[in-house]
Short mmCIF file of C-alpha atoms and ligand atoms in Angstrom, two decimals:
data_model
loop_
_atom_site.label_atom_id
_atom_site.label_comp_id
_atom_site.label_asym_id
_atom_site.label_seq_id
_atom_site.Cartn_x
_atom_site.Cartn_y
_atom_site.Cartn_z
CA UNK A 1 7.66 -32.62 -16.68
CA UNK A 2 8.25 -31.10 -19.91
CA UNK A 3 10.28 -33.27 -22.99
CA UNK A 4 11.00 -30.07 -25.12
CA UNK A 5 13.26 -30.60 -28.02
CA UNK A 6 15.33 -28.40 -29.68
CA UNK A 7 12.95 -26.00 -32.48
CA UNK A 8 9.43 -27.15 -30.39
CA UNK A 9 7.19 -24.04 -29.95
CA UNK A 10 5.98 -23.76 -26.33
CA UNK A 11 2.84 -22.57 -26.54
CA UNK A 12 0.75 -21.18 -23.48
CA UNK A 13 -2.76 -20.50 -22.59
CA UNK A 14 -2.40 -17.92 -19.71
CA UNK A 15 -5.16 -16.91 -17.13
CA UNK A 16 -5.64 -13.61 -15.07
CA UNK A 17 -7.91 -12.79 -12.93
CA UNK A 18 -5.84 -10.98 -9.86
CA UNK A 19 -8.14 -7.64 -9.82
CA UNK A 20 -11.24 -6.58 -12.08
CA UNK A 21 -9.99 -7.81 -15.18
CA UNK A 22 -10.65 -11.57 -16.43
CA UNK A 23 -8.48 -12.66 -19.40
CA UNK A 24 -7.03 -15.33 -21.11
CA UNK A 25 -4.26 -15.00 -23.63
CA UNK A 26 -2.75 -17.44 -26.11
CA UNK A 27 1.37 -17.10 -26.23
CA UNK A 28 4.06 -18.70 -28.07
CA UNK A 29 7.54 -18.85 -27.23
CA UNK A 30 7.02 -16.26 -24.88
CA UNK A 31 7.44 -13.15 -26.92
CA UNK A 32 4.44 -13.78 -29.68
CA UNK A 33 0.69 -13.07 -28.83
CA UNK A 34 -1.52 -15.26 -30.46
CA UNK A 35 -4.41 -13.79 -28.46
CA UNK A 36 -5.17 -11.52 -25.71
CA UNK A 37 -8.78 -11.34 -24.61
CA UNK A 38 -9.42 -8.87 -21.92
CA UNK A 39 -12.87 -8.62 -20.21
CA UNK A 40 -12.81 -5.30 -18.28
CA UNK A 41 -15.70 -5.14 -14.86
CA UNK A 42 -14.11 -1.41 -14.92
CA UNK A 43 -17.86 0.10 -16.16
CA UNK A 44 -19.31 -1.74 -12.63
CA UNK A 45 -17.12 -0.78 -10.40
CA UNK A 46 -16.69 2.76 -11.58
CA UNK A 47 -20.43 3.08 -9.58
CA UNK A 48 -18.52 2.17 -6.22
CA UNK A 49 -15.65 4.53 -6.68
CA UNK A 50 -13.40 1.47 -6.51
CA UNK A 51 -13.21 -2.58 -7.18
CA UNK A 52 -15.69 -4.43 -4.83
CA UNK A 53 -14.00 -7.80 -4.52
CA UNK A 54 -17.04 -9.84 -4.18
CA UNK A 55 -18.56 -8.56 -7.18
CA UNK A 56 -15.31 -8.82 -8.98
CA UNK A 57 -15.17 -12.52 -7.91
CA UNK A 58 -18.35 -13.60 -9.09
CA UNK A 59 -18.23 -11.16 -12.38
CA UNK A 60 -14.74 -13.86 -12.97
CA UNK A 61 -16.98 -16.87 -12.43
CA UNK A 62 -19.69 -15.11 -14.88
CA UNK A 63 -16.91 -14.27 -17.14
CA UNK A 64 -14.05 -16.98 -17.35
CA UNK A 65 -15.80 -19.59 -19.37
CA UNK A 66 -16.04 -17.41 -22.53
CA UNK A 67 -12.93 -15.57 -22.20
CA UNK A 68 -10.67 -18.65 -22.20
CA UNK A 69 -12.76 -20.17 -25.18
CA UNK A 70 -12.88 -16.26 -27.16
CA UNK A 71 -8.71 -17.02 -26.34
CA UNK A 72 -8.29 -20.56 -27.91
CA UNK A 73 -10.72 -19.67 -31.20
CA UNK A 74 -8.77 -16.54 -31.54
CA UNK A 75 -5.74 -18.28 -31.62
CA UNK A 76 -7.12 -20.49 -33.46
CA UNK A 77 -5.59 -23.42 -31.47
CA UNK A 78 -7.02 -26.24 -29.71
CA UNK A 79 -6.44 -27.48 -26.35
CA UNK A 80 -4.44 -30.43 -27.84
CA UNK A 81 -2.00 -27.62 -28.76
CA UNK A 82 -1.18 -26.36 -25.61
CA UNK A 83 2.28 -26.98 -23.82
CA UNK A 84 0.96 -25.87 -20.58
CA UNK A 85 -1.55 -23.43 -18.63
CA UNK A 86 -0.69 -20.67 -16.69
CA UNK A 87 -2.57 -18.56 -13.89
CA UNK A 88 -1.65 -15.99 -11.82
CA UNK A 89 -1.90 -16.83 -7.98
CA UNK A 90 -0.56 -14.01 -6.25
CA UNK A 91 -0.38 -11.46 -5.51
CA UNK A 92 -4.14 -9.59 -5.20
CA UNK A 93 -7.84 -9.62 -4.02
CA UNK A 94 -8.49 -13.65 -2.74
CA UNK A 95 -11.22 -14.77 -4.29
CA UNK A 96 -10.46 -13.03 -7.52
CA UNK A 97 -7.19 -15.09 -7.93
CA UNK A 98 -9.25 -18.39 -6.52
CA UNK A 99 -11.50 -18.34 -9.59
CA UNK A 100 -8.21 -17.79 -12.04
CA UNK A 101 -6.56 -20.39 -10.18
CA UNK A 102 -9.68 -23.16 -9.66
CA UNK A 103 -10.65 -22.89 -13.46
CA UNK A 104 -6.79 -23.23 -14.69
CA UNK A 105 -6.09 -26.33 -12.27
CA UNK A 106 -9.36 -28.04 -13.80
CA UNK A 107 -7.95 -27.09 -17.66
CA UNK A 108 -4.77 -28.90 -16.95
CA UNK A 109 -5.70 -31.77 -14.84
CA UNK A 110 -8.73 -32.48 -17.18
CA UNK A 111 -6.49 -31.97 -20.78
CA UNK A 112 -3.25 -33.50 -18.67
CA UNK A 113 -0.66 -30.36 -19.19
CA UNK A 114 1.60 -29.02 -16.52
CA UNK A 115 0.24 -26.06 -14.47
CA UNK A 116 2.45 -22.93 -13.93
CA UNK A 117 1.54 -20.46 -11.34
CA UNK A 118 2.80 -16.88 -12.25
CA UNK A 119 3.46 -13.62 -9.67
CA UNK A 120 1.20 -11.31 -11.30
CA UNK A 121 4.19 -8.35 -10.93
CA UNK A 122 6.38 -11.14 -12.41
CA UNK A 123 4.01 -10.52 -15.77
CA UNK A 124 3.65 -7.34 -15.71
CA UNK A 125 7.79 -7.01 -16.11
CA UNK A 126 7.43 -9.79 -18.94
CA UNK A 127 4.74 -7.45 -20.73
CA UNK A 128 8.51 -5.59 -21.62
CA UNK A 129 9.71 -9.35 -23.83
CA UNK A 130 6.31 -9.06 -25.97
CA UNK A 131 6.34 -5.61 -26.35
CA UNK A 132 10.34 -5.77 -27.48
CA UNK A 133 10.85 -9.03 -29.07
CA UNK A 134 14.56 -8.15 -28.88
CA UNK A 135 14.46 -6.99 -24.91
CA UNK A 136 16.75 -8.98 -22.88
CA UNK A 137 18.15 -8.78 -19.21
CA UNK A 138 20.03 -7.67 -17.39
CA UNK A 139 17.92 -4.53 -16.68
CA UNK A 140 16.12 -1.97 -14.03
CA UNK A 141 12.45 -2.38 -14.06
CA UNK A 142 10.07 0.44 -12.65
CA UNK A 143 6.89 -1.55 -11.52
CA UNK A 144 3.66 1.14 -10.79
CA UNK A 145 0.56 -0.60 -10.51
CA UNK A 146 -2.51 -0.26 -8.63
CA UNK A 147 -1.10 -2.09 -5.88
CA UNK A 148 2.89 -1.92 -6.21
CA UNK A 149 5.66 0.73 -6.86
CA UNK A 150 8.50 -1.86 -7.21
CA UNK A 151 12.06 -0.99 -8.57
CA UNK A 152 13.69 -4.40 -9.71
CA UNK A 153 16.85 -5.92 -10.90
CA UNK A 154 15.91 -8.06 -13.77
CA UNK A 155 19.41 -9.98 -13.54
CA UNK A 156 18.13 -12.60 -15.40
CA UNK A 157 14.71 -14.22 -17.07
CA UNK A 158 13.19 -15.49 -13.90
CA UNK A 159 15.50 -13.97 -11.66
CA UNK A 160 14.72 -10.74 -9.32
CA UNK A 161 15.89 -8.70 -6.69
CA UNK A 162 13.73 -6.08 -5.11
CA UNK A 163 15.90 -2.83 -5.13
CA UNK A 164 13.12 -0.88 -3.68
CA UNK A 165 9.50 -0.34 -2.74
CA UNK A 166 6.85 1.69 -1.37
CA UNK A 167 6.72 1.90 2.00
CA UNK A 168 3.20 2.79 2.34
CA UNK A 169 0.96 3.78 -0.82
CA UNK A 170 1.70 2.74 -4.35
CA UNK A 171 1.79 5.28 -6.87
CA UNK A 172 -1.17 4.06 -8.71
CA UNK A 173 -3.16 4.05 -5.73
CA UNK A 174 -2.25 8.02 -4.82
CA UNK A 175 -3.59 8.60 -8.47
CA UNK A 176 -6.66 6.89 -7.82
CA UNK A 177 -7.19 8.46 -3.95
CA UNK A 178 -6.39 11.65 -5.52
CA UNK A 179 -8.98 11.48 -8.60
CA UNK A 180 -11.08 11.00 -5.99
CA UNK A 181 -10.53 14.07 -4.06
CA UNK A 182 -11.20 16.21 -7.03
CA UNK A 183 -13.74 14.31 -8.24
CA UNK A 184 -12.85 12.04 -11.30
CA UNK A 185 -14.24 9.02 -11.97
CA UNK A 186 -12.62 5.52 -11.08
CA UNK A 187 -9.80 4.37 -12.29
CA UNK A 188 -8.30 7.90 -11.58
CA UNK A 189 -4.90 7.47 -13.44
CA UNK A 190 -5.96 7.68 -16.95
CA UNK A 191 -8.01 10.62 -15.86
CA UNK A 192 -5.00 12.63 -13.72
CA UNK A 193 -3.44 12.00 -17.20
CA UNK A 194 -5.62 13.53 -19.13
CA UNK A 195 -6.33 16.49 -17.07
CA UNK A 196 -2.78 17.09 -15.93
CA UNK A 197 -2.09 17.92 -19.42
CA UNK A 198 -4.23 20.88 -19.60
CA UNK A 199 -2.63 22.13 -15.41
CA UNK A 200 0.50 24.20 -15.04
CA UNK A 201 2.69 21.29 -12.92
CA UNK A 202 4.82 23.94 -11.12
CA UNK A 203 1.56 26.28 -9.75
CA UNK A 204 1.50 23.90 -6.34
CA UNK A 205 4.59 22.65 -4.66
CA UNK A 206 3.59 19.30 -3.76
CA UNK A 207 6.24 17.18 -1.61
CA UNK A 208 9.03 15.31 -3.06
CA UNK A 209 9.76 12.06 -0.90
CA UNK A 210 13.06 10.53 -1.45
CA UNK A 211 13.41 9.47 1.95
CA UNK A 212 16.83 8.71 3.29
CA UNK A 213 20.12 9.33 1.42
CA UNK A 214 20.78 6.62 -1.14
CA UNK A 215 17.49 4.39 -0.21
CA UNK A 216 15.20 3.24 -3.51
CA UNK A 217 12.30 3.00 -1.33
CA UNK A 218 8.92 5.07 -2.11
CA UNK A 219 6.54 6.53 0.17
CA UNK A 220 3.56 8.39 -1.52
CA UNK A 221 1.09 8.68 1.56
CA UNK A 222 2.50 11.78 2.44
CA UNK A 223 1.73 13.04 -1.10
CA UNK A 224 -1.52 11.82 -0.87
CA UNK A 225 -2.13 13.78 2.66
CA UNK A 226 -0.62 16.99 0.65
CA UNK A 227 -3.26 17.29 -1.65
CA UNK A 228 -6.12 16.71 0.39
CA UNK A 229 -4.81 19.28 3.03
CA UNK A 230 -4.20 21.74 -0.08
CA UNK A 231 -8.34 20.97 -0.93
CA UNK A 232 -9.10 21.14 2.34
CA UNK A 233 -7.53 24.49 3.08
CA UNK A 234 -8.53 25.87 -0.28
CA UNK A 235 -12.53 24.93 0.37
CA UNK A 236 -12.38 26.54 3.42
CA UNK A 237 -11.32 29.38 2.88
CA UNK A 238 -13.07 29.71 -0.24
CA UNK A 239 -10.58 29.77 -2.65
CA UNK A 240 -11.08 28.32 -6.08
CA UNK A 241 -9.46 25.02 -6.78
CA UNK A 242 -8.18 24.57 -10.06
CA UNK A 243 -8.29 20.48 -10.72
CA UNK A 244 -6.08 20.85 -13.78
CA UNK A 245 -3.29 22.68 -11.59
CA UNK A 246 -3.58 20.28 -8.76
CA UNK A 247 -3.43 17.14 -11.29
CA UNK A 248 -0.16 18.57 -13.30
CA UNK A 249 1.41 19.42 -9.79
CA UNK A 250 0.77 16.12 -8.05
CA UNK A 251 1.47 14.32 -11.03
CA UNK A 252 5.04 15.89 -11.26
CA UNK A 253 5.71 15.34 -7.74
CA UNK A 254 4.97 11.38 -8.32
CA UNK A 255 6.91 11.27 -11.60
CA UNK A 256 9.69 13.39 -10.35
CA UNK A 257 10.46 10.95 -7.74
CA UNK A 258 9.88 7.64 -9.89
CA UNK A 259 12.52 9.22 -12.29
CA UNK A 260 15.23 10.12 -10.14
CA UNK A 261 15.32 6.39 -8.03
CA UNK A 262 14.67 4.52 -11.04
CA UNK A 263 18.25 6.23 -12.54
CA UNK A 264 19.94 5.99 -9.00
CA UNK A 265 19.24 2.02 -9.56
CA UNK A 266 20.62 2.13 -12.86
CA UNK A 267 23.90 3.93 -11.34
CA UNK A 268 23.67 1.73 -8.12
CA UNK A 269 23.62 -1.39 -10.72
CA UNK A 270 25.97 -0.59 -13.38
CA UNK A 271 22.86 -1.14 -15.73
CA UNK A 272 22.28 0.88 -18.26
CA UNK A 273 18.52 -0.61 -19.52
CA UNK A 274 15.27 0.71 -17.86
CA UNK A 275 11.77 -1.07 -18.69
CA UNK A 276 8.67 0.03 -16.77
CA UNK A 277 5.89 -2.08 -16.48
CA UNK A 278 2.54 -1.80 -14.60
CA UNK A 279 -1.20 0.33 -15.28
CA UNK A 280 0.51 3.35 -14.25
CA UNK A 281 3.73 3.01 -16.40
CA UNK A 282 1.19 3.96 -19.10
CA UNK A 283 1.09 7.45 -17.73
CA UNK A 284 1.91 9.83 -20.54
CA UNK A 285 3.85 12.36 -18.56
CA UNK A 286 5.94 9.54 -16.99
CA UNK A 287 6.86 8.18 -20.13
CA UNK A 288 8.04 11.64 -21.54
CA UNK A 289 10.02 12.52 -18.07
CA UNK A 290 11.52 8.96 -18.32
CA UNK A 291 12.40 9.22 -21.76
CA UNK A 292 14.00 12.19 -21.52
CA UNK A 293 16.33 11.19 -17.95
CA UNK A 294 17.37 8.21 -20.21
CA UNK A 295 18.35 9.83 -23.35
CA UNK A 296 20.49 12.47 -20.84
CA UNK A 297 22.17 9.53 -18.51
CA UNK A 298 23.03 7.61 -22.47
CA UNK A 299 20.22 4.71 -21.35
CA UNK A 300 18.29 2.65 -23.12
CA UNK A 301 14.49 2.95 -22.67
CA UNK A 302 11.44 0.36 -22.98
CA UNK A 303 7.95 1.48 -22.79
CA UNK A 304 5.11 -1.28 -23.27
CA UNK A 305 1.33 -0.27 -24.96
CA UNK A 306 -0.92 1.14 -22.16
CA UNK A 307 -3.13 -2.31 -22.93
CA UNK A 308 -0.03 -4.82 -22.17
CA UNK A 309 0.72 -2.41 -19.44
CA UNK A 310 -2.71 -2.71 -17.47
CA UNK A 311 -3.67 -6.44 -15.97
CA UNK A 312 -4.51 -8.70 -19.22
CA UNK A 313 -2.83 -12.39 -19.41
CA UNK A 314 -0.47 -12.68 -22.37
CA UNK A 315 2.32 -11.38 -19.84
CA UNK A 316 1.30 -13.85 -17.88
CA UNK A 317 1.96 -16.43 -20.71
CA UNK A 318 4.96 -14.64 -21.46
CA UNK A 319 6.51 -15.07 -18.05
CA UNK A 320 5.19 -18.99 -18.03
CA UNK A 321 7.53 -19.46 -21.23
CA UNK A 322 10.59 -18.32 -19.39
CA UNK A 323 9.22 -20.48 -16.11
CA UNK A 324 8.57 -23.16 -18.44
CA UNK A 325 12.18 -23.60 -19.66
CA UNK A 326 13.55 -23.24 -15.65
CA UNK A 327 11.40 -26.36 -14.99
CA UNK A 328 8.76 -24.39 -12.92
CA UNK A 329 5.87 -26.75 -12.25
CA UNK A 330 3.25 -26.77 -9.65
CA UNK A 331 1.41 -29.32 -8.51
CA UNK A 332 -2.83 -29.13 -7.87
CA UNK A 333 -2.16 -27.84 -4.25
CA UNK A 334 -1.26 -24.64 -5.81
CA UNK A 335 -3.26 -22.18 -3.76
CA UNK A 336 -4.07 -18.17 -3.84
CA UNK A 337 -1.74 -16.00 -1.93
CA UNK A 338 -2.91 -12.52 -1.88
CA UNK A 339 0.37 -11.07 -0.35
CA UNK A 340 2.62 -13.21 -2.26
CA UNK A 341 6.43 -11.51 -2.49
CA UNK A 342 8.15 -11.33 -6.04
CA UNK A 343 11.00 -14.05 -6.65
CA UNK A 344 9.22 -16.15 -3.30
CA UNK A 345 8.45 -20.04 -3.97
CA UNK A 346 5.27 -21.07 -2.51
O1 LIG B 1 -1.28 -2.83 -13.22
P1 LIG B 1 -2.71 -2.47 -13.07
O2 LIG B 1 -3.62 -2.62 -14.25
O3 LIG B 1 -3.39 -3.25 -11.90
C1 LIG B 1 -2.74 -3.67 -10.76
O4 LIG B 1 -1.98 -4.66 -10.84
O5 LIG B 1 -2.96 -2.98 -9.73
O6 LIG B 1 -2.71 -0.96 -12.57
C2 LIG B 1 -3.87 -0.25 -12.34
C3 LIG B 1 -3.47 1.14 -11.91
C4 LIG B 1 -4.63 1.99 -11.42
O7 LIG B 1 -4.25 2.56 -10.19
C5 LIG B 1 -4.76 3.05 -12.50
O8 LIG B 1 -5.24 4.27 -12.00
C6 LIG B 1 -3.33 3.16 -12.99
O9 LIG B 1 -2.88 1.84 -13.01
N1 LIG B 1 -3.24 3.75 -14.34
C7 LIG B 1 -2.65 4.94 -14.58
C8 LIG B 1 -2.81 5.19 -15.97
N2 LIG B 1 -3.48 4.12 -16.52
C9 LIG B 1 -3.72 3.25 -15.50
N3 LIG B 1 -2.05 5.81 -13.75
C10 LIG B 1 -1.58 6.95 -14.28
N4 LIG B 1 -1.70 7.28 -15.58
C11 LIG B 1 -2.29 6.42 -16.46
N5 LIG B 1 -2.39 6.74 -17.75
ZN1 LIG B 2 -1.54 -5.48 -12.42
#
């Protein structure tokens, strides 16, 4: 569908609307942002203690108008400059993605571009190409969002294999459940952060899951369980809890774990680059712990900004570009699939 010729930009306007976050991004070539406008529903969902999807699908409809035209001014591009349009449709909450996907199949049948659906975690590892313009695969890619805790093979743009995942809980949900418990406001992972860094990490001994020998699997439900039997046991018998202490200790136990599997991949591979990518990859303590395993093991680190690292849609138009020279199309019966697997073909 596309007649690219040698030195043509490819320039994409991306859509995401997966979660509680509507944006629309400008990208070129997939490595420049041109814009990146995010329109958060955090603030009215914070009063719930968690996303509502119907709200969040009807704040998108509200919402998706503006933010694709803020994205096109921004960029100061027209329509007529657009290669193709790109939405995420999978995977997350149903009707969030349908309004995404509904307003990016009208945009392209009604300006007559090519549509490119994108696997939202298939972004989120992209978000590593803008932050890096020099960032290439082959590399290991620790994925913690809300949702996933995914450690990939990047073998190649495009190309994925799933060494590992979370068998129950993501991380970035145990952050949020366990905000919760100690009562911080939602999201809880920026707020762990912040409070972790004023606990003493080694005053609770929190378990460490690795599960069986050699297996790059996650389970953090267990964790989870931990800390609300240490509140628990602490409120009844009356003994004072100290949030800082049980942030800094839970939040060691989670990082301790995503450290030492995300360097058994690297070993496992032969690979000696680690990206992260994902909301919770903008944890502070993570990034120091992961830092410092890499500089020991003779790695190469990439970290993303915290903002390309939560949901926003230039990785989505980053991961289009690389779709976009594979000859990834879809056609207008592209639908939402909540559950959608990474490197599947709907
Ligand atoms: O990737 P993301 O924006 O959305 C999904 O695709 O799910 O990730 C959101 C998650 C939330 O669970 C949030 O608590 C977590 O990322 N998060 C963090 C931090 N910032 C966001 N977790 C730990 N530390 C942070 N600084
Ligand atoms: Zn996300």
């Amino acid at each position: 569908m596309s007649d690219l010729k040698q030195g043509d930009d490819v320039i994409i306007l991306a859509i995401e609307s997966s979660c509680d976050e509507t944006s629309a991004a400008v990208v070129k070539n997939g490595r420049y942002v041109l814009s990146n406008v995010i329109s958060s529903q955090i603030d009215i969902h914070k009063k719930y203690g968690g996303v509502v999807p119907e709200i969040a699908s009807r704040k998108h409809i509200e919402n998706i108008d503006y933010v694709v035209m803020d994205a096109l001014k921004n960029a100061n591009t027209s329509l007529s400059e657009i290669s193709a349009i790109a939405v995420t449709y999978g995977p997350g909450l149903v009707g969030a993605l349908l309004v995404g996907l509904s307003f990016a199949k009208a945009v392209a049948f009604a300006s007559n571009k090519p549509l490119i659906g994108i696997h939202h975690i298939e972004g989120h590892i992209c978000a590593n190409y803008i932050e890096n313009q020099n960032w290439e695969p082959p590399f290991i890619c620790l994925v913690v969002s809300g949702g996933h805790t995914h450690l990939v093979y990047v073998k190649d743009y495009c190309e994925y294999e799933i060494l590992g995942k979370t068998r129950d809980d993501a991380a970035g949900e145990a952050f949020d459940k366990v905000a919760r418990a100690i009562k911080l406001p939602y999201p809880g992972g920026p707020e762990i952060d912040k409070l972790a860094g004023k606990g003493d990490s080694g005053s609770i001994d929190f378990p460490r899951v690795l599960l069986e020998n050699e297996s790059l699997d996650f389970s953090f439900s267990g964790l989870k369980s931990a800390v609300l039997n240490y509140l628990n046991k602490a409120k009844m018998m009356g003994k004072e809890i100290v949030s800082e202490n049980v942030a800094a200790s839970f939040q060691q136990a989670v990082v301790d774990v995503l450290v030492i599997k995300t360097i058994a991949a690297c070993k496992k591979k032969n690979v000696t680059k680690v990206a992260m990518a994902g909301g919770g990859s903008a944890n502070s303590y993570l990034r120091k712990c992961m830092k410092d395993a890499c500089e020991m093991n003779g790695f190469i680190l990439n970290t993303v900004s915290p903002i390309l690292c939560t949901d926003n849609a230039a990785m989505i138009g980053s991961a289009a570009y690389f779709e976009y020279l594979s000859g990834k199309f879809d056609e207008w019966n592209l639908n939402a699939y909540p559950s959608l697997k990474l490197g599947e073909r709907v």
